[in-house]
Amino acid sequence: MSLRLYNTLSRTKEDFAPLDPKNVRMYVCGPTVYDYAHIGNARPAIVFDVLFRLLRHLYGAGHVTYVRNITDVDDKINARAAERGISIRELTEETWRIYNDDVSALGCLPPSVTPRATEHIPEMIAMIETLIAGGHAYAAEGHVLFDVSSKADYGKLARRSLDDMIAGARVDVAPYKKGAMDFVLWKPSETGTPGWDSPWGRGRPGWHIECSAMAGKYLGETFDIHGGGIDLVFPHHENEVAQSECAHHGHPLARVWMHNGFLNVEGEKMSKSLGNFVTIREHLPANDAFGGRSWDGVTLRLAMLRSHYRQPIDWTVSGLVQAETILKRWKGVFRIVAVPRDSNESPPDAFLSALRDDLNIPRAVAEMHALADKGRHGDFDAAKGLYQAGKLLGINWDDVLSPQSASEVAQAVAALGDEDGSIAAAIAARKEARKAKNFAEADRIRDELLAQGIILKDGPDGTTWEIKR
Ligand code: AMP
Ligand code: ZN
């Protein structure tokens, strides 16, 4: 019953063994709250939600701590608040509320802790002081910078050498920097922008130190999994590693680093200038901004999960329509077979082993198709397995109706129909067998269908079928 995860640090799939199975710890970089989250931002939220659910399933719901931070201090926040003429707190509160509504519409559970950067300034200052005392950081002109040359293995996560980074860098080399790649831990705040008193004057933290300080506070020096989008590997995660290891006697920050691939829209990089930038909110009911119509959160979720989390995903209207069709088909199964809603049974092994193989959700979805095929033919265990599998993926089945009456089942069967034509083909083969007076074969076909839960009815107009109840 192992779990294997691809670790960006080793560039291989590894067996996962938590430091403490009673408290599996995961940190994922969260949103900078200044504007609506776009559909690309939904990807890490959904992918790591599935991992959170899987870990809860494997280790017990009370034995997983998932921290996702809120970056609520940032130049973009200052600029947007000024533009809109509202206070920074108003802007960050409003944006955080919208983010929560959006990701919950996508079926994501709330993480265990959602720390705000602005509520952890003392922890950041303390960490910066430790780095200065250890010779890993220096203060200059109201700034504090991390001295990259003080860490021999800087670049190990991104697998870049310092020399290559310097050669390829287009970072502006401020006069107070000792080295071109040195990055900001603390910077001065202009009057009228958020700032906190510190040993280096009134200022604010850099982005990277926020995550190191909050991860350390809630998860300890070393924890199990650190996640985010692939764009964060460098510099953000590399810098988190550098800061945390230097502040924590060289202890590693996270044992497994996981990164989701990027999302493109209709084959192109999403950007405001290309006019294909689309928020989560614009997909949801009442907005009709993607493909000229609205989509259920669960459709968006399934569409997102049908690509492997490490591969790029092409976000298209046709992909959403496909996800919608699949959901309709799956839900149709529960109109034929009543499944218990409250059972906590485990999903089928084949489904789970796909997830345990580095979250192979496309394979898990293929297993669900196979379950749906059987369920459609009246297989109770398969229908129940489909229900449990969907639940583990965070698919909301709330609006699924149970069959109420024989006529409702008949309607559902008619709606689903004999999609692959296999029942019609079996009926035709049976008719041929009877014509040839091969009654043994005709009965064998009838019994085979019966074993799948399909009853044949011979009438004056030919043979019809229905699902056994
Ligand atoms: P940001 O607000 O840009 O820091 O992004 C928040 C999260 O969304 C990070 O984990 C990013 O890596 C991720 N992210 C941003 N853009 C995309 C995209 N187009 N596709 C997938 N993930 C993204
Ligand atoms: Zn981070």
Short mmCIF file of C-alpha atoms and ligand atoms in Angstrom, two decimals, residues 27 29 69 207 211 226 236-237 240, ligand 2:
data_model
loop_
_atom_site.label_atom_id
_atom_site.label_comp_id
_atom_site.label_asym_id
_atom_site.label_seq_id
_atom_site.Cartn_x
_atom_site.Cartn_y
_atom_site.Cartn_z
CA TYR A 27 2.85 23.31 2.69
CA CYS A 29 2.26 28.43 -1.65
CA ASN A 69 -0.45 30.77 3.10
CA TRP A 207 8.10 37.35 -0.55
CA CYS A 211 6.85 31.16 3.29
CA HIS A 226 6.11 21.34 -0.27
CA HIS A 236 10.91 31.26 -4.95
CA HIS A 237 11.41 27.69 -3.75
CA GLU A 240 12.93 29.21 0.61
ZN ZN B 2 5.95 30.13 -1.07
#
